[in-house]
């Protein structure tokens, strides 16, 4: 069970969660191109949870995710094609 999970919707949410500026997000590996939100957790998600997350986020377009580890948290960023 994950002790903490936070959903974020946009770059402003990431700025609030990380305390980084938009430029610093890029410099720390956060790819903000074509990104549709995501989830921050304190543990790496297993494959079945990632699959569930992607299936529930996908509607009419192809998506993928990027994982960024920053300050002890794992940020799963959902991207559209």
CSV table of C-alpha atoms in Angstrom, one decimal:
chain,number,residue,atom,x,y,z
A,1,UNK,CA,0.0,0.0,0.0
A,2,UNK,CA,1.3,3.4,-0.9
A,3,UNK,CA,1.6,5.8,2.0
A,4,UNK,CA,1.2,8.8,-0.2
A,5,UNK,CA,-0.1,9.4,-3.6
A,6,UNK,CA,-0.8,12.9,-5.1
A,7,UNK,CA,-2.4,13.5,-8.5
A,8,UNK,CA,-1.1,16.5,-10.5
A,9,UNK,CA,-2.7,18.0,-13.6
A,10,UNK,CA,-0.3,20.5,-15.0
A,11,UNK,CA,3.0,22.2,-14.7
A,12,UNK,CA,1.6,24.6,-12.0
A,13,UNK,CA,0.8,21.5,-9.9
A,14,UNK,CA,4.4,20.2,-10.4
A,15,UNK,CA,5.8,23.6,-9.4
A,16,UNK,CA,3.8,23.5,-6.2
A,17,UNK,CA,4.7,19.9,-5.4
A,18,UNK,CA,8.4,20.3,-6.1
A,19,UNK,CA,9.1,23.9,-5.3
A,20,UNK,CA,11.0,24.1,-8.6
A,21,UNK,CA,10.5,26.7,-11.4
A,22,UNK,CA,9.4,25.6,-14.8
A,23,UNK,CA,13.0,25.9,-16.1
A,24,UNK,CA,14.2,23.8,-13.1
A,25,UNK,CA,11.6,21.2,-13.8
A,26,UNK,CA,13.1,20.7,-17.3
A,27,UNK,CA,16.6,20.7,-15.8
A,28,UNK,CA,15.7,18.0,-13.4
A,29,UNK,CA,14.3,15.6,-16.0
A,30,UNK,CA,10.6,16.6,-16.1
A,31,UNK,CA,9.5,16.6,-19.7
A,32,UNK,CA,6.6,19.0,-20.0
A,33,UNK,CA,5.9,18.5,-23.7
A,34,UNK,CA,2.6,16.8,-24.4
A,35,UNK,CA,2.1,16.0,-20.8
A,36,UNK,CA,-1.4,15.5,-19.4
A,37,UNK,CA,-0.8,15.1,-15.7
A,38,UNK,CA,0.3,12.3,-13.5
A,39,UNK,CA,0.8,10.9,-10.0
A,40,UNK,CA,3.5,11.3,-7.4
A,41,UNK,CA,4.1,8.4,-5.1
A,42,UNK,CA,6.7,7.5,-2.5
A,43,UNK,CA,7.4,4.0,-3.9
A,44,UNK,CA,8.0,2.7,-7.4
A,45,UNK,CA,4.7,1.4,-8.9
A,46,UNK,CA,4.6,-2.2,-10.0
A,47,UNK,CA,3.8,-3.0,-13.7
A,48,UNK,CA,0.2,-3.9,-13.1
A,49,UNK,CA,-0.5,-0.6,-11.4
A,50,UNK,CA,1.2,1.3,-14.2
A,51,UNK,CA,-0.9,-0.7,-16.7
A,52,UNK,CA,-4.1,0.2,-14.8
A,53,UNK,CA,-3.1,3.8,-14.6
A,54,UNK,CA,-2.4,4.0,-18.3
A,55,UNK,CA,-5.6,2.2,-19.3
A,56,UNK,CA,-7.7,4.5,-17.1
A,57,UNK,CA,-6.0,7.6,-18.4
A,58,UNK,CA,-6.2,6.6,-22.1
A,59,UNK,CA,-9.4,7.6,-23.9
A,60,UNK,CA,-9.1,8.4,-27.6
A,61,UNK,CA,-5.4,8.8,-28.0
A,62,UNK,CA,-2.2,6.9,-27.5
A,63,UNK,CA,-0.3,7.7,-24.3
A,64,UNK,CA,2.8,6.7,-22.5
A,65,UNK,CA,4.5,7.7,-19.3
A,66,UNK,CA,7.8,9.0,-18.1
A,67,UNK,CA,9.2,8.3,-14.6
A,68,UNK,CA,11.1,11.0,-12.8
A,69,UNK,CA,12.7,10.5,-9.4
A,70,UNK,CA,13.1,13.7,-7.4
A,71,UNK,CA,13.8,14.2,-3.7
A,72,UNK,CA,12.6,10.8,-2.6
A,73,UNK,CA,9.4,10.8,-4.7
A,74,UNK,CA,8.5,9.1,-8.0
A,75,UNK,CA,6.6,11.2,-10.5
A,76,UNK,CA,4.8,9.2,-13.2
A,77,UNK,CA,4.0,11.7,-15.9
A,78,UNK,CA,1.3,10.8,-18.4
A,79,UNK,CA,2.0,11.9,-22.0
A,80,UNK,CA,-0.2,11.9,-25.2
A,81,UNK,CA,1.2,11.2,-28.6
